[in-house]
Short mmCIF file of C-alpha atoms in Angstrom, two decimals:
data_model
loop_
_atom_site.label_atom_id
_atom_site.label_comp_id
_atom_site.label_asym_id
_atom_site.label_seq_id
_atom_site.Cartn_x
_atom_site.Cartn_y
_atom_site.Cartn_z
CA UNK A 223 5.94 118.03 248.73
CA UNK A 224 4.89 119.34 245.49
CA UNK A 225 2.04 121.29 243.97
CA UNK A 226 -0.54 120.31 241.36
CA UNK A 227 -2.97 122.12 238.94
CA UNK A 228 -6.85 121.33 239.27
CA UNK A 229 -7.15 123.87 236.69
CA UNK A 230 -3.45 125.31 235.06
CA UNK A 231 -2.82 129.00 236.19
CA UNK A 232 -5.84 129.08 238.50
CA UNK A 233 -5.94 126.57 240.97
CA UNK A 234 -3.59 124.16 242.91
CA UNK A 235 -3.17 121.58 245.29
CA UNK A 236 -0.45 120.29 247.40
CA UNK A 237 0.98 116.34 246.68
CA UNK A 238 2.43 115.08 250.10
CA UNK A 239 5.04 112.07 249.55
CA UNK A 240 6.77 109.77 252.26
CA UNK A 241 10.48 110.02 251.45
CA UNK A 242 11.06 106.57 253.23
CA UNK A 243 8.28 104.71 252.17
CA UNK A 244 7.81 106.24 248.19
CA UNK A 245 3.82 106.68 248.87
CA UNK A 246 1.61 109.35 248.60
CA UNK A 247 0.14 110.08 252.23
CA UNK A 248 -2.42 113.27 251.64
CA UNK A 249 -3.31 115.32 249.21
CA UNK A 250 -4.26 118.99 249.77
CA UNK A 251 -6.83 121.25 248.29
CA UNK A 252 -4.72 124.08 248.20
CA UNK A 253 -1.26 125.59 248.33
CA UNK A 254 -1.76 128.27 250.54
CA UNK A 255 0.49 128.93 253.66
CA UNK A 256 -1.92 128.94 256.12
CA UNK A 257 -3.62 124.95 254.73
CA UNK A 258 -0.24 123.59 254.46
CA UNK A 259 1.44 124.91 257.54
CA UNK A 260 -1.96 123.55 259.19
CA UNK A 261 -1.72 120.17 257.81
CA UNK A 262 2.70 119.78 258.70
CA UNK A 263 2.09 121.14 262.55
CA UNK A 264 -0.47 117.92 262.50
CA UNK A 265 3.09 115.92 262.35
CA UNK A 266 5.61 117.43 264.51
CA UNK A 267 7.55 114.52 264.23
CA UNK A 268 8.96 115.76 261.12
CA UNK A 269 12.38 115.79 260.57
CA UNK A 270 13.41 116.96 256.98
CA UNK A 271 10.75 118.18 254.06
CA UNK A 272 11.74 118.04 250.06
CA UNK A 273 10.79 120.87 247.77
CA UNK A 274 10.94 123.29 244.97
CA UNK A 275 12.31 126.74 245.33
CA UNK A 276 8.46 127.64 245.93
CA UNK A 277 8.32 130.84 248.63
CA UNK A 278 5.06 129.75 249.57
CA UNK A 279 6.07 126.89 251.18
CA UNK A 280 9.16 127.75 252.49
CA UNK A 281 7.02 129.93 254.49
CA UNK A 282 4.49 127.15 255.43
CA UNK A 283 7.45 125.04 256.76
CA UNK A 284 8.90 127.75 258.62
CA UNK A 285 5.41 128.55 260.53
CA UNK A 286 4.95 125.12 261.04
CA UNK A 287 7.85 124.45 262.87
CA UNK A 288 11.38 125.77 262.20
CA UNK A 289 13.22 123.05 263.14
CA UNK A 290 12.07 121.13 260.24
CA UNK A 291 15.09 121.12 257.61
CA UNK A 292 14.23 121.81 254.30
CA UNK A 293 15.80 120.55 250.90
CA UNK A 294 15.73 122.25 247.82
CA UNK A 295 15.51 120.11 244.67
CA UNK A 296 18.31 120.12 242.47
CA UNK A 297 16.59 119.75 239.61
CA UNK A 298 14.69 122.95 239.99
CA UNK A 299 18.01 124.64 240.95
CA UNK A 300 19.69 123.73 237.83
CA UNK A 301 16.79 124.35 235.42
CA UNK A 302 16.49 127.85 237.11
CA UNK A 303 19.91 128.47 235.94
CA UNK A 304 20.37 127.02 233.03
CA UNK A 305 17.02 129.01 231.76
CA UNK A 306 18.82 132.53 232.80
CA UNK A 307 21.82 131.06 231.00
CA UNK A 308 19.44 130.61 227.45
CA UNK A 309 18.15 134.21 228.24
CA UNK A 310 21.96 135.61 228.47
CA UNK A 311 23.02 133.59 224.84
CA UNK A 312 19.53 134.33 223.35
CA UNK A 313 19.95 137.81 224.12
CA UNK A 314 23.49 137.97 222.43
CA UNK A 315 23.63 135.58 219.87
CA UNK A 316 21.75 135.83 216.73
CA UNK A 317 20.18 133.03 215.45
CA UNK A 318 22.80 132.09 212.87
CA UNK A 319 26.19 133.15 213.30
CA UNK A 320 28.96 132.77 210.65
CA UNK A 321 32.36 131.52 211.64
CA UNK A 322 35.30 131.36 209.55
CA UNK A 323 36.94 127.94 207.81
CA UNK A 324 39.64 126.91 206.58
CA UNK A 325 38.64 124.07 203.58
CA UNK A 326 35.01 124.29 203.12
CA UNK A 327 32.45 122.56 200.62
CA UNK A 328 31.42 125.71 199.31
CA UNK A 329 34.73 125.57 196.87
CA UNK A 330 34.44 125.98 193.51
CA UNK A 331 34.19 128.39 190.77
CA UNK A 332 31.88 131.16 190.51
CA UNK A 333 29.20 130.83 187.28
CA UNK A 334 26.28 132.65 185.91
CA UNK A 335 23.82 130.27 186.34
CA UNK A 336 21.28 130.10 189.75
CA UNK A 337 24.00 131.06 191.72
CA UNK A 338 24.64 133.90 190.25
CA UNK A 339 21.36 135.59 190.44
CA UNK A 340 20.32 138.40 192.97
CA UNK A 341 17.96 136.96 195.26
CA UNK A 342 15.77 140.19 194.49
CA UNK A 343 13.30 141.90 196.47
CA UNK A 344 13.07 140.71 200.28
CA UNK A 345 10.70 137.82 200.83
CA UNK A 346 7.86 138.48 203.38
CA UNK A 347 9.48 137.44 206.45
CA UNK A 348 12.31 138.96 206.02
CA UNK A 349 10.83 142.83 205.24
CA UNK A 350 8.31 141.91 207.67
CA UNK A 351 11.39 141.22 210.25
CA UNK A 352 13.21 144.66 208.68
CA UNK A 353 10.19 146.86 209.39
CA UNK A 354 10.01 145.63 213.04
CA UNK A 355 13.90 146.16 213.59
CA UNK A 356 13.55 149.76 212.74
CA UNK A 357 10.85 150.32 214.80
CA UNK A 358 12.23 148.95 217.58
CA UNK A 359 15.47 150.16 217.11
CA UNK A 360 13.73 154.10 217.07
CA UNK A 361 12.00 152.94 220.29
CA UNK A 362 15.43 152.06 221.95
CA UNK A 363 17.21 155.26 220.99
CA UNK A 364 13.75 156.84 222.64
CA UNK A 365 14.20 155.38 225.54
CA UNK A 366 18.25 156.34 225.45
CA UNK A 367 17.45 159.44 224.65
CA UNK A 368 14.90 160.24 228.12
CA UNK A 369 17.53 157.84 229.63
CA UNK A 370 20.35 160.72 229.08
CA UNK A 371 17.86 163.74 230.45
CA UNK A 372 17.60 161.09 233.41
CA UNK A 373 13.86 160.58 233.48
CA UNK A 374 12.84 157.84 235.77
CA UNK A 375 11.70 154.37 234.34
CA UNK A 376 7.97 154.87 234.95
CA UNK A 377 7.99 158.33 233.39
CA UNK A 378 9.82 156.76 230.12
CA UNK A 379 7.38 153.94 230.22
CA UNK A 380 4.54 156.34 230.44
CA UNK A 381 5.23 158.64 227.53
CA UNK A 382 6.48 156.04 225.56
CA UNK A 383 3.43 153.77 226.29
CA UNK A 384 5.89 150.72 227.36
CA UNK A 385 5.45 148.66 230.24
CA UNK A 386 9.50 149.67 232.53
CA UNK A 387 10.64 146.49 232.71
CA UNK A 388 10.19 147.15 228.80
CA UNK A 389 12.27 150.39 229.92
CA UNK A 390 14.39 148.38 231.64
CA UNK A 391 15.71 145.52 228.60
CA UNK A 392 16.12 148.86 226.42
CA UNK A 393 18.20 150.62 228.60
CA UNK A 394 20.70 147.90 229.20
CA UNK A 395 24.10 147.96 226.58
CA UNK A 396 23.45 144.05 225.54
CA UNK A 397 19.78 144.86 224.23
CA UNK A 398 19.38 143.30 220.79
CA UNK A 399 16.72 144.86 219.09
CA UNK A 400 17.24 141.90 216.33
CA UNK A 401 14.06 139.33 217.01
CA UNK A 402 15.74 136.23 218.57
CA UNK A 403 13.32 133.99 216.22
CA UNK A 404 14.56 135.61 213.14
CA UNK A 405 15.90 133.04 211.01
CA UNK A 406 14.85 129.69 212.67
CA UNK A 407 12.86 127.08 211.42
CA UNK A 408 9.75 125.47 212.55
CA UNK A 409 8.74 121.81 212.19
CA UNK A 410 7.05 121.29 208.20
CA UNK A 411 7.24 118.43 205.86
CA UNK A 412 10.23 120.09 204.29
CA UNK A 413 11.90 119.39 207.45
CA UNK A 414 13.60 116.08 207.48
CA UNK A 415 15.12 116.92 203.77
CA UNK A 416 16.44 120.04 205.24
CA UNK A 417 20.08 118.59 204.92
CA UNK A 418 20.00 117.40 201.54
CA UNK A 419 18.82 120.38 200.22
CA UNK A 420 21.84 122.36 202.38
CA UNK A 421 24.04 119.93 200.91
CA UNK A 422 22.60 120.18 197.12
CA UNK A 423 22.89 124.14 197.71
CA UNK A 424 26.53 123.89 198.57
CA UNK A 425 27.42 121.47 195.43
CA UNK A 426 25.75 124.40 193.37
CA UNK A 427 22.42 122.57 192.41
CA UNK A 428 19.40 124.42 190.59
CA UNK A 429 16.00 124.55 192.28
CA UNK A 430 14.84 122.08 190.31
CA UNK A 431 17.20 119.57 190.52
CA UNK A 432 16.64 120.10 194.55
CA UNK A 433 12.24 119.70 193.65
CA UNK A 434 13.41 116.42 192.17
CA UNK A 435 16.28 115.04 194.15
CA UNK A 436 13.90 115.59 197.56
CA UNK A 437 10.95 114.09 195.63
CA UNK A 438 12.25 111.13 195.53
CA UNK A 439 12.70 110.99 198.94
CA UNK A 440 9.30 110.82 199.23
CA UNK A 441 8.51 114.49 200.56
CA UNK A 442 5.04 115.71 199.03
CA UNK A 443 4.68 119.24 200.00
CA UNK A 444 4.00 122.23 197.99
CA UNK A 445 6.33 123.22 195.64
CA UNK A 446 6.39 126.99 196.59
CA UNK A 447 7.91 125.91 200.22
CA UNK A 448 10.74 124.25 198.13
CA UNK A 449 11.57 127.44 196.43
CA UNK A 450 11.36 129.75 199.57
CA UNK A 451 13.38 127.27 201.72
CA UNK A 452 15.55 127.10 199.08
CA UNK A 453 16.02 130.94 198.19
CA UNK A 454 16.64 131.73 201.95
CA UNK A 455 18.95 129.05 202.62
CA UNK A 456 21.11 130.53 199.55
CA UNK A 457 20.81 133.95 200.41
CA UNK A 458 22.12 133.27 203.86
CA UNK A 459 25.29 130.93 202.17
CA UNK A 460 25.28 134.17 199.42
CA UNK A 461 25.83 136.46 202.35
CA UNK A 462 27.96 134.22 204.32
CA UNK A 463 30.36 134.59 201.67
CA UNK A 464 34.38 134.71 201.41
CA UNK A 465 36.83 136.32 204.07
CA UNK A 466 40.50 136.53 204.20
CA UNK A 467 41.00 132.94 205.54
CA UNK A 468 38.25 131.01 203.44
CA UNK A 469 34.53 130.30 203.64
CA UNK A 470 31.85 130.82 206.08
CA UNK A 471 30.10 128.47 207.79
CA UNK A 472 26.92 128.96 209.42
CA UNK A 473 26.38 127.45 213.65
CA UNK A 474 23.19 127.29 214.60
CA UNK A 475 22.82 129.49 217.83
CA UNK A 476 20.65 126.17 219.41
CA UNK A 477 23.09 123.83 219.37
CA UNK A 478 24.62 126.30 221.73
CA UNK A 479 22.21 126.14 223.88
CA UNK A 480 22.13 122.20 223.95
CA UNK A 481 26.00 122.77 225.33
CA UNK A 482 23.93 123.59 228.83
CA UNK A 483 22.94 120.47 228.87
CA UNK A 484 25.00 117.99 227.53
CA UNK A 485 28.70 117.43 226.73
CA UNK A 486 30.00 118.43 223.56
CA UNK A 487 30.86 114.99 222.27
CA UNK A 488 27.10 114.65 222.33
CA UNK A 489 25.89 117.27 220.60
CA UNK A 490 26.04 115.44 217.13
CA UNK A 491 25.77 119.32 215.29
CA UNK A 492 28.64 121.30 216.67
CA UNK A 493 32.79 120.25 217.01
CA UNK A 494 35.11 122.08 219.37
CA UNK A 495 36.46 124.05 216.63
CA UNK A 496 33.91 125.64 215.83
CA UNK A 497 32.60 126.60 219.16
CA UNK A 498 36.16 127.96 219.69
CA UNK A 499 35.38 129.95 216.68
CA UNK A 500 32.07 130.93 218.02
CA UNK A 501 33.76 132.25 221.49
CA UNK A 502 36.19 134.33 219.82
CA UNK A 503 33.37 136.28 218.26
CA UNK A 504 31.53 135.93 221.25
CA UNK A 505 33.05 135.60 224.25
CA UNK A 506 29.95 135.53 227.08
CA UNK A 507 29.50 132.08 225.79
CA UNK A 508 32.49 130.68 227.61
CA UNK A 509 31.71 132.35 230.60
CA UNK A 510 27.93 131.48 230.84
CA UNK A 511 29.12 127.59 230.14
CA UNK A 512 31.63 127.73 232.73
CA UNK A 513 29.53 129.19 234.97
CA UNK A 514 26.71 126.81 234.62
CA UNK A 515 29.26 124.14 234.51
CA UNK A 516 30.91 125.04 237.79
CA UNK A 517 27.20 125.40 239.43
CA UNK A 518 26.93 121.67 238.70
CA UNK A 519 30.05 120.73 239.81
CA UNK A 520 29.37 122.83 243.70
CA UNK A 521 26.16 121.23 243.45
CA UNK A 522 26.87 117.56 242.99
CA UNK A 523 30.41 118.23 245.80
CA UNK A 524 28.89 117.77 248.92
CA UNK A 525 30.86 120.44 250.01
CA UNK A 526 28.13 123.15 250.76
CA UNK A 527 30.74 125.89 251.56
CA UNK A 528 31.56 126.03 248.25
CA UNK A 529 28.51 127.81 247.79
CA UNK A 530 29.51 131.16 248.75
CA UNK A 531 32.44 131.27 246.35
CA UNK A 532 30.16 130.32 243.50
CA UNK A 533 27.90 132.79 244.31
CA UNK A 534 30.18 136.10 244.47
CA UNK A 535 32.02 134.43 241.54
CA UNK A 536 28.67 134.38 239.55
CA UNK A 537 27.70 138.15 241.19
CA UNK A 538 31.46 138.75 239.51
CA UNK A 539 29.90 138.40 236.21
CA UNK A 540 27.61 141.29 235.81
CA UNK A 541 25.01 139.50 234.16
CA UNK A 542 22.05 140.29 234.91
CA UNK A 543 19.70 136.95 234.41
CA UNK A 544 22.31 135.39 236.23
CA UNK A 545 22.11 138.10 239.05
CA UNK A 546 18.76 137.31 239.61
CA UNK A 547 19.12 133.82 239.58
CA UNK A 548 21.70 134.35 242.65
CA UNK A 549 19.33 136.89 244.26
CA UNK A 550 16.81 133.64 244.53
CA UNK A 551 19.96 131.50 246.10
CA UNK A 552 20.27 133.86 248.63
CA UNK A 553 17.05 134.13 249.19
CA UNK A 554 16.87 130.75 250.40
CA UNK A 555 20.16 130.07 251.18
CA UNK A 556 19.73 127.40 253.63
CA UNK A 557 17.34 124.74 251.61
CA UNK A 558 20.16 125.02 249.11
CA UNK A 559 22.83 124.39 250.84
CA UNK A 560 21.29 120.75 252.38
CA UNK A 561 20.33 120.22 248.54
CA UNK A 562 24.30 119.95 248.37
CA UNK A 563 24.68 118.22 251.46
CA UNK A 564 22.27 115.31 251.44
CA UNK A 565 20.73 112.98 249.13
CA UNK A 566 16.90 113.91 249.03
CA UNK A 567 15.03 114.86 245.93
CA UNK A 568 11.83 116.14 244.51
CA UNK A 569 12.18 113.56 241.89
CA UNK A 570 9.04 110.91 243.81
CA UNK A 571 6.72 114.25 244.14
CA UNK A 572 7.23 114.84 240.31
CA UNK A 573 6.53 111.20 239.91
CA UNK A 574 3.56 111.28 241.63
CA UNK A 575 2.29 114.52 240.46
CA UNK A 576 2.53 112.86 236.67
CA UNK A 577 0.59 109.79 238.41
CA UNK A 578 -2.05 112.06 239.91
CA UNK A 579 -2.33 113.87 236.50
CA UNK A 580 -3.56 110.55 234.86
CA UNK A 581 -5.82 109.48 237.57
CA UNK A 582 -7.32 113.01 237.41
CA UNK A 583 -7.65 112.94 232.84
CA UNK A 584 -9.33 109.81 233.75
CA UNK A 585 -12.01 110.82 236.24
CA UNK A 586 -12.62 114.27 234.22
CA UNK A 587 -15.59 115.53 234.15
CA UNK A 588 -16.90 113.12 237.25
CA UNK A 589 -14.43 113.50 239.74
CA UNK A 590 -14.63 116.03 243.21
CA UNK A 591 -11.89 116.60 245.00
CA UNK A 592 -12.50 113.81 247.47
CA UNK A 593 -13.23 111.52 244.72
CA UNK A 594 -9.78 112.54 243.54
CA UNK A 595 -8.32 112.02 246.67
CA UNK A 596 -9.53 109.21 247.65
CA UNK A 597 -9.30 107.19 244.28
CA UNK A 598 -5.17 108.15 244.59
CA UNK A 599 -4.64 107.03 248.10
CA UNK A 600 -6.75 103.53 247.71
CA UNK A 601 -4.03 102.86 244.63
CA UNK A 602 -0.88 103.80 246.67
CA UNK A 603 -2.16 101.35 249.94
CA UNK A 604 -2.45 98.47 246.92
CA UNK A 605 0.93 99.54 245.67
CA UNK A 606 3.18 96.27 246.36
CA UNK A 607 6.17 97.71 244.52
CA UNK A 608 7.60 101.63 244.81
#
């Protein structure tokens, strides 16, 4: 079973799917405990019911009949976590973060020319991202400061006019007051040239040799987003600068993030050295891959008793997004562990909710709920193929 929006963030329904058959049987008007635990005590011949982590109907199942064995999807399970593992490296990572190398293309000698101007005064996003820094960072040391004559979190959030779980991201010692879209680029027509002008910036050409070069390309934007692409792509190389062992080289903090989800050798924009690199500086990146690694691993072992171990090794961590994300493990415990131990998914209710979805942008404007429902069921009984 699944849930669907008549109307996102207002209303829902319930999709019910045969897990032997592929076919949608009913559809619900609601989501409710009391209509769905209604419609499963019509069938008390069920055995085993699919779902999300949802609490709502975990508790439908339960007063339905509790000897109905429920399966969490391990999709949901493993999105769950790898979203509180983004929060963790979001929270600690900047943006851009420079590593050291050892032979870079940024050799060569120093001249006069357009490299060796001062940027100048701060471009707009960047005071604009200053001024809201030092705010923020006075705010924090607020909060620190009631924090230390141990006021409570909704006094703090009341004279401070925050909201406590505000309070809350302030008090902890891993709060980054730096915005976590500082930096980062949005799609624009200066987009796909981004690399050829990185390149042209390391080989030490001149703004208008860059105009030209990406001209020709065929890009036919402005020429003011050249320059400030172009100005705060060198003042981040400019501030990159030399160390003792070489050059600095910049690693996006997203291609981090893509490590969640895929293997390294397939994350075209990142080697192992340099996310070695990138783990010496800082180290909560190994542990939140490992730990989102090993979660996968327990989850895909059929070996449900491996559970527990994961969880106090995860609890181990002091992390707090991933605390929570074990707090809503435990929480349903049970539905997780027969995720691990059998084969059933949510993947034909989130099939079917995408088929619904079409049926429904099709009859809008026109369409009742019966008219919904019964349009959706006439198409599954002509269904020949799953």
């Amino acid at each position: 079973m699944d849930d669907f929006a008549f109307k996102k963030r207002h209303t829902y329904g319930s999709i019910m799917i045969d897990i032997d058959t592929h076919r949608v049987i009913d559809l619900l008007p609601s989501r409710e405990i009391e209509e769905v635990a209604e419609w499963l005590s019509l069938f008390p011949n069920l055995e085993v019911v699919s779902r999300d982590g949802s609490v709502s109907y975990n508790s439908a199942i339960k007063k339905a009949n509790e000897t109905i064995i429920q399966v969490s999807d391990r999709f949901h399970l493993l999105k769950g976590l790898t979203d509180a593992a983004k929060r963790v490296i979001t929270s600690h990572v900047t943006s851009n973060i420079g590593v050291p190398v050892s032979a870079s293309h940024y050799e060569g000698t120093e001249t006069a020319d357009y490299w060796g101007k001062e940027t100048g005064k701060e471009d707009f996003p960047t005071r604009e991202h200053n001024e809201r820094y030092q705010k923020k960072k006075k705010m924090v040391e607020k909060v620190l400061e009631l924090t230390a004559q141990e006021w409570k979190r909704t006094e703090i959030a009341s004279e401070l006019g925050i909201t406590t779980s505000t309070v809350r991201r302030y008090q902890s010692p891993d709060f980054n007051p730096v915005s976590g879209k500082y930096n980062t680029t949005q799609d624009s027509k200066i987009k796909p040239h981004s690399e050829k002008i990185k390149q042209m910036l390391r080989d030490k050409h001149t703004f208008q040799q860059i105009e030209e070069a990406i001209k020709k390309d065929g890009y036919d934007g402005a020429a003011s987003t050249i320059r400030m692409y172009t100005t705060r792509e060198r003042k981040l190389l400019k501030e990159a600068g030399r160390d003792s062992q070489g050059f600095i080289e910049k690693i996006e903090r997203k291609w981090l993030i893509s490590l969640l989800y895929r293997p390294i050798d397939k994350v075209k924009k990142i080697s192992q050295e340099q996310l070695d690199k990138v783990i010496e500086k800082y180290p909560v990146i190994e542990v939140v891959h490992d730990i989102v690694k090993s979660f996968k691993n327990t989850l895909f072992s059929k070996r449900p008793d491996e559970l527990e171990k994961w969880l106090e090794e995860a609890e181990g961590l002091g992390i707090e997004q991933i605390n929570s994300f074990v707090n809503g493990i435990r929480r349903d415990i049970a539905a997780v562990k027969k995720a691990i131990e059998l084969d059933y998914n949510n993947g034909l209710a989130e099939g079917s909710v995408n088929k619904l979805k079409v049926i429904k942008r099709i009859m809008y404007g026109r369409n009742s709920f019966l008219l919904l429902k019964g349009k959706l069921l006439r198409l599954e009984s002509k269904r020949k193929i799953n």
